[in-house]
Coordinates of C-alpha atoms and ligand atoms in Angstrom, one line a residue:
M596 CA 47.1 72.0 52.7
D597 CA 45.4 68.8 51.2
V598 CA 47.6 65.8 50.9
L599 CA 49.7 65.9 47.6
F600 CA 49.6 62.3 46.8
P601 CA 46.5 60.5 48.4
A602 CA 47.3 57.1 47.0
L603 CA 50.6 57.2 48.7
R604 CA 49.2 58.1 52.0
E605 CA 46.7 55.2 51.7
A606 CA 49.7 52.9 50.5
S607 CA 47.5 51.6 47.8
P608 CA 48.7 48.4 46.1
R609 CA 48.0 50.0 42.7
P610 CA 51.0 50.4 40.2
A611 CA 52.6 54.0 40.7
L612 CA 56.0 54.3 38.7
R613 CA 57.4 52.1 35.9
F614 CA 60.8 52.9 34.4
G615 CA 61.7 50.1 31.9
D616 CA 61.1 46.6 33.9
R617 CA 61.7 48.3 37.4
A618 CA 58.3 49.4 39.0
L619 CA 57.0 50.4 42.3
S620 CA 53.3 50.3 43.7
Y621 CA 52.2 53.1 45.9
R622 CA 52.6 50.8 48.9
E623 CA 56.4 50.2 47.9
L624 CA 56.8 53.8 47.2
A625 CA 55.4 54.8 50.6
A626 CA 57.8 52.1 52.2
V627 CA 60.9 53.5 50.5
A628 CA 60.0 57.1 50.7
G629 CA 59.0 57.0 54.5
P630 CA 62.6 56.2 55.7
L631 CA 64.1 58.5 53.3
T632 CA 62.1 61.4 54.7
R633 CA 63.6 60.8 58.0
R634 CA 67.2 60.8 56.6
I635 CA 66.7 64.0 54.6
G636 CA 64.2 65.8 56.8
G637 CA 65.7 69.1 58.3
Q638 CA 68.3 69.6 55.1
A639 CA 67.8 73.3 53.9
R640 CA 67.8 72.0 50.3
V641 CA 68.7 69.0 48.3
A642 CA 69.9 68.5 44.7
V643 CA 68.6 65.7 42.7
W644 CA 70.8 64.1 40.1
A645 CA 68.1 63.8 37.7
T646 CA 68.7 60.8 35.4
P647 CA 65.5 59.5 33.7
S648 CA 65.2 56.8 36.3
L649 CA 63.2 55.3 39.3
E650 CA 65.8 56.7 41.6
T651 CA 65.0 60.3 40.5
A652 CA 61.3 59.8 41.0
V653 CA 61.7 58.3 44.3
A654 CA 64.3 61.1 45.5
V655 CA 61.8 63.8 44.5
V656 CA 58.9 62.2 46.2
A657 CA 60.7 61.6 49.4
A658 CA 61.8 65.4 49.4
L659 CA 58.4 66.5 48.9
Q660 CA 57.0 64.4 51.7
A661 CA 60.0 65.8 53.7
A662 CA 59.2 69.3 53.1
V663 CA 62.6 69.9 51.7
S664 CA 62.9 71.7 48.4
A665 CA 64.6 69.8 45.7
V666 CA 66.8 71.1 42.8
P667 CA 66.7 68.7 39.9
V668 CA 69.9 68.9 38.0
N669 CA 70.5 67.7 34.4
P670 CA 73.2 65.1 34.6
K671 CA 74.6 66.6 31.2
T672 CA 74.9 70.1 32.5
G673 CA 78.3 71.3 31.8
E674 CA 80.9 72.8 34.1
S675 CA 80.2 76.5 34.2
E676 CA 76.4 76.0 34.4
L677 CA 76.6 73.6 37.0
A678 CA 78.9 75.6 39.1
H679 CA 76.4 78.3 38.9
I680 CA 73.3 76.1 40.0
V681 CA 75.3 74.6 43.0
S682 CA 76.5 78.0 44.2
D683 CA 73.1 79.5 43.7
S684 CA 70.8 77.1 45.1
A685 CA 73.3 75.9 47.8
P686 CA 72.1 72.4 48.4
T687 CA 73.2 70.6 51.5
L688 CA 72.9 67.1 50.2
V689 CA 72.7 65.5 46.9
L690 CA 70.5 62.5 46.1
A691 CA 71.6 60.1 43.3
E692 CA 71.4 56.7 41.8
P693 CA 74.2 54.4 43.2
G694 CA 77.1 54.5 41.2
A695 CA 76.4 57.9 39.5
D696 CA 79.6 59.5 38.9
L697 CA 79.0 63.1 40.2
P698 CA 81.0 66.0 38.8
G699 CA 83.1 68.5 41.0
P700 CA 80.7 70.8 42.7
L701 CA 78.2 67.9 43.5
A702 CA 80.7 65.4 44.4
A703 CA 81.9 67.9 47.1
L704 CA 78.6 67.7 48.9
P705 CA 77.3 65.1 51.2
R706 CA 75.7 62.3 49.2
L707 CA 72.7 60.0 49.6
D708 CA 72.3 57.0 47.3
I709 CA 68.7 56.1 46.6
D710 CA 67.8 52.4 46.6
P711 CA 64.1 52.2 45.4
Y712 CA 64.0 48.6 46.8
A713 CA 65.5 49.5 50.3
R714 CA 63.3 48.4 53.1
D715 CA 64.4 50.1 56.3
G716 CA 62.7 47.5 58.9
E717 CA 59.3 48.7 59.9
D718 CA 57.2 50.9 57.7
Q719 CA 57.9 54.5 58.5
E720 CA 54.8 56.9 58.7
L721 CA 55.1 59.7 56.3
P722 CA 55.5 63.0 58.1
Y723 CA 52.6 65.6 58.2
E724 CA 51.9 67.5 54.9
P725 CA 53.7 70.8 54.8
G726 CA 51.8 73.9 54.2
E727 CA 50.9 74.9 50.6
E728 CA 53.4 77.8 50.1
T729 CA 56.3 75.6 51.1
P730 CA 58.8 75.5 48.3
A731 CA 58.7 72.3 46.5
L732 CA 61.0 72.4 43.5
I733 CA 63.7 74.8 42.3
V734 CA 63.9 74.5 38.5
Y735 CA 66.4 76.3 36.5
T736 CA 65.3 78.1 33.4
S737 CA 67.1 80.2 30.9
G738 CA 66.6 84.0 30.4
T739 CA 67.7 86.3 27.5
T740 CA 71.0 87.1 29.0
G741 CA 73.0 85.7 32.0
P742 CA 73.0 82.3 33.7
P743 CA 69.9 80.4 34.3
K744 CA 67.5 81.5 37.0
G745 CA 66.1 79.2 40.0
V746 CA 62.4 79.2 39.8
V747 CA 60.9 78.5 43.1
I748 CA 57.8 76.5 42.8
P749 CA 55.6 75.9 45.7
R750 CA 53.4 72.9 46.6
R751 CA 50.3 75.0 45.9
A752 CA 51.3 75.6 42.2
I753 CA 52.0 71.8 41.7
A754 CA 48.6 70.7 43.3
R755 CA 46.5 73.5 41.6
T756 CA 48.0 72.9 38.0
L757 CA 47.7 69.1 38.4
D758 CA 44.1 69.4 39.4
A759 CA 43.1 72.0 36.6
L760 CA 44.7 69.3 34.2
R761 CA 42.5 66.7 35.7
D762 CA 39.5 68.7 34.7
A763 CA 40.7 69.7 31.3
W764 CA 42.0 66.1 30.5
R765 CA 39.6 64.0 32.5
W766 CA 42.7 62.6 33.8
T767 CA 42.0 59.8 36.2
A768 CA 43.6 57.0 38.3
E769 CA 42.7 54.7 35.4
D770 CA 45.2 56.5 33.3
V771 CA 48.6 55.2 32.5
L772 CA 50.8 57.9 31.2
V773 CA 53.6 57.1 28.6
H774 CA 56.4 59.4 28.3
A775 CA 60.2 60.0 27.7
L776 CA 60.9 63.5 28.7
P777 CA 63.7 64.6 31.0
L778 CA 63.2 64.8 34.7
F779 CA 64.8 68.1 35.4
H780 CA 62.0 70.2 34.0
V781 CA 58.4 71.1 34.6
H782 CA 57.1 69.0 31.8
G783 CA 58.8 65.6 32.4
L784 CA 58.9 65.9 36.1
I785 CA 55.8 67.7 37.5
L786 CA 53.4 66.7 34.6
G787 CA 54.9 63.6 33.8
V788 CA 55.8 62.1 37.3
L789 CA 53.8 64.0 39.9
G790 CA 50.8 64.2 37.7
P791 CA 50.0 60.5 37.6
L792 CA 51.1 60.1 41.4
R793 CA 48.5 62.9 42.2
R794 CA 45.8 61.2 40.4
G795 CA 46.5 57.8 41.8
G796 CA 47.4 56.5 38.3
S797 CA 50.8 55.4 36.8
V798 CA 53.6 56.4 34.7
H799 CA 55.6 54.4 32.3
H800 CA 58.9 56.1 31.5
L801 CA 60.8 55.0 28.4
G802 CA 64.2 56.0 29.8
R803 CA 64.9 57.7 26.5
F804 CA 62.7 58.5 23.5
S805 CA 62.2 56.1 20.8
T806 CA 59.3 55.7 18.4
E807 CA 59.5 52.0 19.0
G808 CA 59.1 52.6 22.8
V809 CA 56.0 54.7 22.4
A810 CA 54.5 52.2 20.1
R811 CA 55.2 49.3 22.6
E812 CA 53.9 51.1 25.6
L813 CA 50.7 52.5 24.1
A814 CA 50.0 49.1 22.5
A815 CA 50.2 47.6 26.1
D816 CA 48.2 49.6 28.5
G817 CA 49.1 53.2 28.0
T818 CA 46.1 55.6 27.6
M819 CA 48.1 59.1 27.5
L820 CA 51.2 60.2 25.7
F821 CA 53.0 63.6 26.7
G822 CA 55.7 64.7 24.4
V823 CA 57.5 67.7 22.9
P824 CA 56.9 68.7 19.2
T825 CA 60.2 67.4 18.2
M826 CA 58.9 63.8 19.4
Y827 CA 55.7 64.2 17.6
H828 CA 57.4 65.2 14.6
R829 CA 59.4 62.1 14.7
L830 CA 56.3 59.9 15.5
A831 CA 54.4 61.6 12.5
A832 CA 57.2 60.8 10.2
E833 CA 57.1 57.2 10.9
A834 CA 53.4 56.6 11.6
G835 CA 52.4 57.0 7.8
G836 CA 54.6 53.7 7.0
N837 CA 54.3 51.9 10.4
P838 CA 50.9 50.6 10.9
A839 CA 51.7 49.2 14.4
L840 CA 52.8 52.7 15.5
A841 CA 50.0 54.3 14.0
K842 CA 47.4 51.8 15.6
A843 CA 49.1 52.3 19.0
L844 CA 48.9 56.1 18.7
G845 CA 45.3 55.6 17.5
R846 CA 44.5 53.7 20.7
A847 CA 45.8 56.4 23.1
R848 CA 42.8 58.4 24.9
L849 CA 45.0 61.5 24.8
L850 CA 48.1 62.6 23.0
V851 CA 49.4 65.9 24.4
S852 CA 52.0 68.1 23.1
G853 CA 53.7 71.1 24.8
S854 CA 57.0 72.9 25.5
A855 CA 56.9 74.6 22.1
P856 CA 54.5 75.0 19.1
L857 CA 53.4 72.0 17.3
P858 CA 53.4 72.9 13.5
L859 CA 50.0 72.3 11.9
T860 CA 51.5 69.9 9.4
V861 CA 52.5 67.5 12.3
H862 CA 48.9 67.8 13.6
E863 CA 47.5 66.8 10.1
R864 CA 50.0 63.9 9.5
I865 CA 49.2 62.4 13.0
A866 CA 45.4 62.9 12.4
A867 CA 45.6 61.3 9.0
A868 CA 47.8 58.2 10.1
T869 CA 46.1 57.6 13.2
G870 CA 42.7 59.0 13.3
R871 CA 43.6 60.7 16.7
R872 CA 44.1 64.4 17.4
V873 CA 47.1 65.7 19.5
I874 CA 46.0 68.4 21.8
E875 CA 48.3 71.3 23.1
R876 CA 48.6 72.9 26.3
Y877 CA 50.6 75.9 27.0
G878 CA 52.8 76.6 30.1
M879 CA 56.0 78.0 31.4
T880 CA 58.5 76.9 34.3
E881 CA 57.2 79.9 36.3
T882 CA 53.7 79.5 35.6
L883 CA 53.2 75.7 35.3
M884 CA 50.2 75.4 33.0
N885 CA 48.1 78.0 31.8
T886 CA 45.8 76.8 29.0
S887 CA 44.9 73.7 27.1
V888 CA 42.7 72.4 24.5
R889 CA 40.0 70.3 26.6
A890 CA 39.7 66.6 26.1
D891 CA 36.0 67.1 26.1
G892 CA 36.1 70.2 24.0
E893 CA 36.1 71.2 20.1
P894 CA 39.4 70.1 18.5
A895 CA 41.4 73.3 18.0
P896 CA 44.7 72.6 16.2
G897 CA 47.0 75.4 16.0
T898 CA 45.8 76.8 19.3
V899 CA 46.8 76.1 22.8
G900 CA 43.2 76.1 24.0
V901 CA 41.4 77.9 26.7
P902 CA 42.6 79.1 30.3
L903 CA 42.6 76.2 32.9
P904 CA 40.2 76.5 35.8
G905 CA 41.5 79.0 38.2
V906 CA 43.9 80.7 35.9
Y907 CA 43.3 84.2 34.5
V908 CA 44.9 84.8 31.3
R909 CA 44.9 88.4 29.4
L910 CA 46.5 89.8 26.4
V911 CA 48.3 93.2 26.7
D912 CA 49.2 95.7 24.0
D913 CA 52.4 97.7 23.7
N914 CA 51.0 100.4 25.9
G915 CA 50.3 98.0 28.7
Q916 CA 46.5 98.0 28.0
A917 CA 44.5 94.9 28.1
I918 CA 43.0 93.8 24.8
E919 CA 39.3 93.3 24.7
E920 CA 39.1 91.9 21.1
S921 CA 38.5 88.1 20.7
D922 CA 39.1 88.3 17.0
G923 CA 41.8 85.8 16.5
E924 CA 44.0 88.5 15.0
T925 CA 45.0 91.2 17.6
V926 CA 48.2 90.1 19.1
G927 CA 49.3 91.0 22.6
E928 CA 51.7 89.7 25.4
V929 CA 50.2 86.9 27.3
Q930 CA 50.0 87.8 31.1
V931 CA 48.9 85.1 33.7
R932 CA 47.6 85.4 37.3
G933 CA 46.6 82.5 39.4
P934 CA 47.5 79.6 41.9
N935 CA 49.8 78.2 39.5
L936 CA 52.4 80.8 39.6
F937 CA 55.8 80.3 41.2
V938 CA 57.0 82.5 44.2
E939 CA 60.2 84.0 43.2
Y940 CA 63.5 83.6 41.2
L941 CA 65.9 82.5 43.9
N942 CA 68.4 85.2 44.9
R943 CA 67.0 87.5 42.3
P944 CA 64.5 90.0 43.7
D945 CA 65.3 92.3 40.8
A946 CA 64.3 89.9 38.2
T947 CA 61.1 88.6 40.1
A948 CA 60.0 92.1 40.5
A949 CA 60.7 92.9 36.7
A950 CA 58.6 89.8 35.7
F951 CA 55.4 91.2 37.1
D952 CA 53.1 93.8 36.0
G953 CA 50.8 94.6 39.0
G954 CA 50.4 90.7 40.0
W955 CA 50.1 89.6 36.4
F956 CA 53.1 87.6 35.3
R957 CA 54.7 88.6 32.0
T958 CA 55.1 85.5 30.0
G959 CA 57.1 87.3 27.1
D960 CA 54.9 85.0 24.6
M961 CA 52.8 87.0 21.9
A962 CA 49.4 85.6 21.2
T963 CA 46.0 86.1 19.8
R964 CA 42.6 84.9 21.4
D965 CA 39.6 83.8 19.0
A966 CA 35.9 84.2 19.5
A967 CA 35.9 80.8 21.4
G968 CA 38.5 81.8 23.8
N969 CA 41.2 79.9 22.2
Y970 CA 44.7 81.3 22.5
R971 CA 47.3 81.0 19.5
I972 CA 50.8 81.5 20.5
V973 CA 52.3 83.5 17.5
G974 CA 55.8 84.3 18.8
R975 CA 57.9 85.7 21.6
K976 CA 58.7 89.3 22.7
A977 CA 62.4 88.5 23.0
T978 CA 64.1 87.1 19.9
D979 CA 67.0 86.2 22.1
L980 CA 65.0 83.3 23.6
I981 CA 65.3 80.1 21.6
K982 CA 63.2 77.0 21.9
S983 CA 65.1 73.8 20.5
G984 CA 63.7 70.5 20.9
G985 CA 61.3 71.9 23.5
Y986 CA 64.3 73.3 25.6
K987 CA 64.3 77.0 26.3
I988 CA 67.8 78.5 25.7
G989 CA 69.1 82.1 26.0
A990 CA 71.1 83.3 23.2
G991 CA 73.0 85.5 25.8
E992 CA 74.1 82.4 27.9
I993 CA 75.6 80.7 24.6
E994 CA 77.4 84.2 23.5
N995 CA 78.9 84.3 27.0
A996 CA 80.2 80.7 26.8
L997 CA 81.7 81.3 23.4
L998 CA 83.3 84.6 24.4
A999 CA 85.1 82.9 27.2
H1000 CA 86.8 80.6 24.6
P1001 CA 90.3 82.1 24.0
G1002 CA 90.0 81.7 20.2
V1003 CA 86.8 83.8 20.0
A1004 CA 87.0 87.7 19.6
E1005 CA 83.2 88.4 19.1
A1006 CA 80.0 86.1 19.1
A1007 CA 76.4 86.4 18.2
V1008 CA 73.7 83.7 18.6
T1009 CA 70.4 83.5 16.8
A1010 CA 67.8 80.7 15.9
E1011 CA 66.6 79.5 12.5
P1012 CA 63.8 77.2 11.7
D1013 CA 64.3 73.4 11.8
E1014 CA 61.8 70.9 11.0
D1015 CA 62.8 68.5 13.6
L1016 CA 63.8 70.9 16.7
G1017 CA 61.6 73.7 16.0
E1018 CA 64.4 76.1 16.1
R1019 CA 68.1 75.5 15.7
I1020 CA 70.8 77.5 17.3
V1021 CA 73.1 79.4 14.9
A1022 CA 76.4 80.9 16.1
W1023 CA 78.1 83.8 14.2
V1024 CA 81.8 84.0 15.3
V1025 CA 84.8 86.3 14.7
R1026 CA 87.8 84.5 15.8
A1027 CA 90.7 86.2 17.7
E1028 CA 93.6 86.7 15.3
T1029 CA 96.1 84.9 17.6
T1030 CA 97.3 81.4 17.9
V1031 CA 95.2 79.5 20.5
S1032 CA 95.8 76.3 22.1
A1033 CA 92.8 74.1 22.6
P1034 CA 91.4 74.1 26.3
P1035 CA 92.5 71.0 28.4
A1036 CA 91.0 67.8 27.6
A1037 CA 88.9 68.9 24.7
P1038 CA 87.4 65.7 23.2
T1039 CA 87.2 67.2 19.5
G1040 CA 85.6 64.2 17.8
P1041 CA 84.5 64.5 14.3
A1042 CA 81.5 66.9 13.6
D1043 CA 78.3 65.1 12.8
P1044 CA 78.6 64.9 9.0
T1045 CA 74.9 66.0 8.6
D1046 CA 75.5 69.2 10.4
P1047 CA 76.5 72.1 8.3
I1048 CA 79.6 73.0 10.4
A1049 CA 83.3 73.1 9.3
P1050 CA 84.9 69.8 10.4
T1051 CA 88.3 70.9 10.6
A1052 CA 90.4 73.8 12.1
P1053 CA 91.4 76.3 9.6
V1054 CA 95.1 77.7 9.8
D1055 CA 95.2 81.3 10.9
E1056 CA 96.9 83.0 8.2
A1057 CA 98.5 85.6 10.5
S1058 CA 100.1 83.3 13.0
G1059 CA 100.2 80.1 11.2
G1060 CA 98.5 78.4 14.4
P1061 CA 95.2 76.5 14.4
R1062 CA 92.2 78.5 15.2
P1063 CA 89.2 77.1 16.8
S1064 CA 87.1 74.9 14.4
A1065 CA 83.3 74.9 14.5
S1066 CA 83.3 71.6 16.1
E1067 CA 85.6 72.7 18.8
L1068 CA 83.3 75.6 19.6
V1069 CA 80.2 73.3 19.6
D1070 CA 82.1 71.1 22.0
H1071 CA 83.2 73.9 24.2
V1072 CA 79.5 75.1 24.5
A1073 CA 78.2 71.5 25.2
R1074 CA 81.0 71.1 27.9
Q1075 CA 80.5 74.5 29.6
L1076 CA 76.6 74.6 29.6
A1077 CA 74.7 71.4 28.1
P1078 CA 74.7 69.5 25.0
H1079 CA 71.2 70.6 24.1
K1080 CA 72.5 74.3 24.1
R1081 CA 75.3 73.7 21.6
P1082 CA 75.1 75.5 18.1
R1083 CA 74.0 73.4 15.3
V1084 CA 75.5 75.8 12.8
V1085 CA 78.6 77.9 13.1
H1086 CA 79.5 80.8 10.7
F1087 CA 82.7 82.5 10.8
L1088 CA 82.8 86.2 9.8
D1089 CA 85.3 89.1 9.7
A1090 CA 83.2 91.4 11.7
L1091 CA 79.8 91.3 13.1
P1092 CA 77.3 94.1 11.9
R1093 CA 76.8 96.6 14.4
N1094 CA 75.0 100.0 14.6
D1095 CA 76.4 103.3 15.4
M1096 CA 76.4 102.4 19.2
G1097 CA 78.1 99.2 18.7
K1098 CA 75.1 97.0 19.3
I1099 CA 75.0 93.9 17.2
L1100 CA 72.4 94.0 14.3
K1101 CA 71.2 90.4 14.5
R1102 CA 68.7 90.9 11.9
E1103 CA 71.3 91.6 9.4
L1104 CA 73.3 88.5 10.1
H1105 CA 70.7 86.1 8.4
A1106 CA 70.5 88.4 5.4
Ligands
MCA2603 C1 75.6 65.7 20.9 N1 75.9 65.2 22.1 C2 76.8 65.8 22.7 C3 77.4 66.6 21.9 N2 76.7 66.7 20.7 N3 77.4 65.7 23.9 C4 78.5 66.4 24.2 N4 79.1 67.2 23.4 C5 78.6 67.4 22.0 N5 79.3 68.2 21.2 C6 74.8 64.2 22.7 C7 73.7 64.5 23.5 O1 74.1 64.9 24.8 C8 72.9 63.4 23.2 O2 73.3 62.5 24.2 C9 73.0 63.1 21.9 O3 74.2 63.5 21.6 C10 72.0 63.5 21.1 O4 71.5 65.0 21.5 P1 70.6 65.8 20.6 O5 70.6 65.7 19.2 O6 70.8 67.0 21.1 O7 69.2 65.3 21.1 P2 68.2 64.2 20.6 O8 68.5 62.9 20.9 O9 67.9 64.3 19.3 O10 66.9 64.6 21.6 C11 65.7 65.1 21.1 C12 64.8 65.2 22.1 C13 65.2 66.1 23.3 C14 64.5 63.7 22.8 C15 63.3 65.8 21.5 O11 65.4 67.5 22.8 C16 64.2 66.3 24.4 O12 64.4 65.2 25.3 N6 63.6 67.4 24.6 C17 62.8 67.6 25.7 C18 62.8 69.0 26.3 C19 61.9 69.2 27.3 O13 61.6 68.3 28.2 N7 61.5 70.4 27.6 C20 60.6 70.8 28.8 C21 61.1 72.2 29.2 P3 72.4 61.3 24.7 O14 71.9 60.5 23.5 O15 73.3 60.5 25.6 O16 71.2 62.0 25.5 S1 59.7 73.3 28.9 C22 58.7 73.0 30.1 O17 58.8 72.3 31.1 C23 57.4 74.0 30.1 C24 56.8 74.2 31.5 C25 56.4 73.4 29.3 O18 55.5 74.2 28.7 O19 56.5 72.2 29.1
AMP2604 P1 60.1 77.0 29.8 O1 60.6 78.3 30.3 O2 61.3 76.0 29.3 O3 59.2 76.4 30.8 O4 59.3 77.3 28.5 C1 58.1 77.9 28.4 C2 57.9 78.5 27.1 O5 57.8 77.4 26.2 C3 56.7 79.4 27.0 O6 57.0 80.6 27.3 C4 56.4 79.4 25.4 O7 57.3 80.0 24.8 C5 56.7 77.8 25.1 N1 55.7 77.0 25.1 C6 55.3 76.1 26.0 N2 54.1 75.4 25.4 C7 53.9 75.8 24.3 C8 52.9 75.5 23.1 N3 52.0 74.5 23.4 N4 52.9 76.2 22.1 C9 53.8 77.2 21.9 N5 54.9 77.6 22.9 C10 54.9 76.9 24.1

């Protein structure tokens, strides 16, 4: 296939990566990646401890150049989720920043520390570019039930998506992308790091999101900003009263939102404060990017724009028939075909087969299409998938984690609207009527006073012993899965509403 990162091969002196005050040009990146490819070449698969750092970017670039597939791991992943990811993906080596304290299953693997400034004597040539179907990344994503699935993403999907975005966004080597997204998902890693590198442009990563950081980088030389709606919500809330932030946002060539729907109110507040419109694009771990509002097109707030070049998108009704209407009203499931698609779910041929409808990938998203061809996402087929802060979270995985707590007899998880997060996770719990002891080493700190969860453990009337408090259950989920999967609200009930078959009636819970 063509070269994934031409500027890296040319060892251009132009700036490539910047994280805080640490930066690498393409020439420097090639000089550190070359020797690394030799050290990791031949590995079956590597895990990358994906902190928001220069080390992570270097590790992923080196793995891609070495044709070794990389599994980016959220450093906050909890015990049971990490055990699953490591046993499912079976990495033979872990790449991490020096000094990182790796937890159990990763600590047991051979480890290679990444020093972005290491110079291994003579410059090493980068190896030949591997074929386009070579798996590049395995990114874990949640489904409605069970543990997350590993999405096998080939080089072809990365190259084609990034080239389609070049066209839609007029993305060039002159662009300086600003972002603060995590580096273990498609948005932050593929679009946010590999995107600038494919163009020969540069990325400034903030390390962690803050409105001040965004204002500073856009006021300097940033030309584009990528964020999730929660970030734009926070920027919109502040831009009205912060002229420096409003001016910095107004200077940007392109403000792009994705991973979840951006409410119209946020679109309007940003436009009013900055004079600049946010554009939305729509994608998925399995499909990378499908549609976008074009930089050179009509603004279309509330829509995710038109299919990207090379991507086929259709709407399908409940009977499996393609919807021909482009009336902005008829709702169908979005199905996608094109070079942007993944190869398979790792070790899950059953799930892979079920995800396709004769070559079309079923996204599970429901949408309409208007006369101009713009898609509008109106919801999801499965109510058991939650999008909170731009993270996809399955109700089933949280229910399983809650049920694994000895103090929980029954559990159901739902979502409710949240101004900041889009959706917040709500847990409905029936506690076991027995005395429970807290799991070992449970740091049951006080609950956030702004969280509507009970701060203390009530006493079990039958046994007189403590029953798990809301904050204990919240910590338990954060510890087992990941902090962003923790319930924000916990309700305790005497019983869950069920139908005659024993199925939980989730709709009745919020009533
Ligand atoms: C809180 N924390 C805890 C607990 N409670 N830790 C342990 N136990 C607890 N009980 C910690 C958290 O780890 C975090 O730590 C801090 O408290 C605050 O957490 P939280 O409130 O959850 O987050 P936030 O700081 O408010 O973050 C909002 C955010 C974030 C920055 C918008 O949600 C975010 O980065 N979202 C991006 C999601 C994303 O990239 N999605 C892309 C996937 P600390 O402060 O140390 O972190 S979708 C995709 O890729 C597709 C293809 C697409 O279309 O884009
Ligand atoms: P993930 O599996 O984490 O990659 O998330 C993919 C899902 O995020 C999609 O199936 C959509 O439900 C949602 N999504 C991504 N971008 C948008 C957007 N611009 N508007 C609405 N939903 C989006």
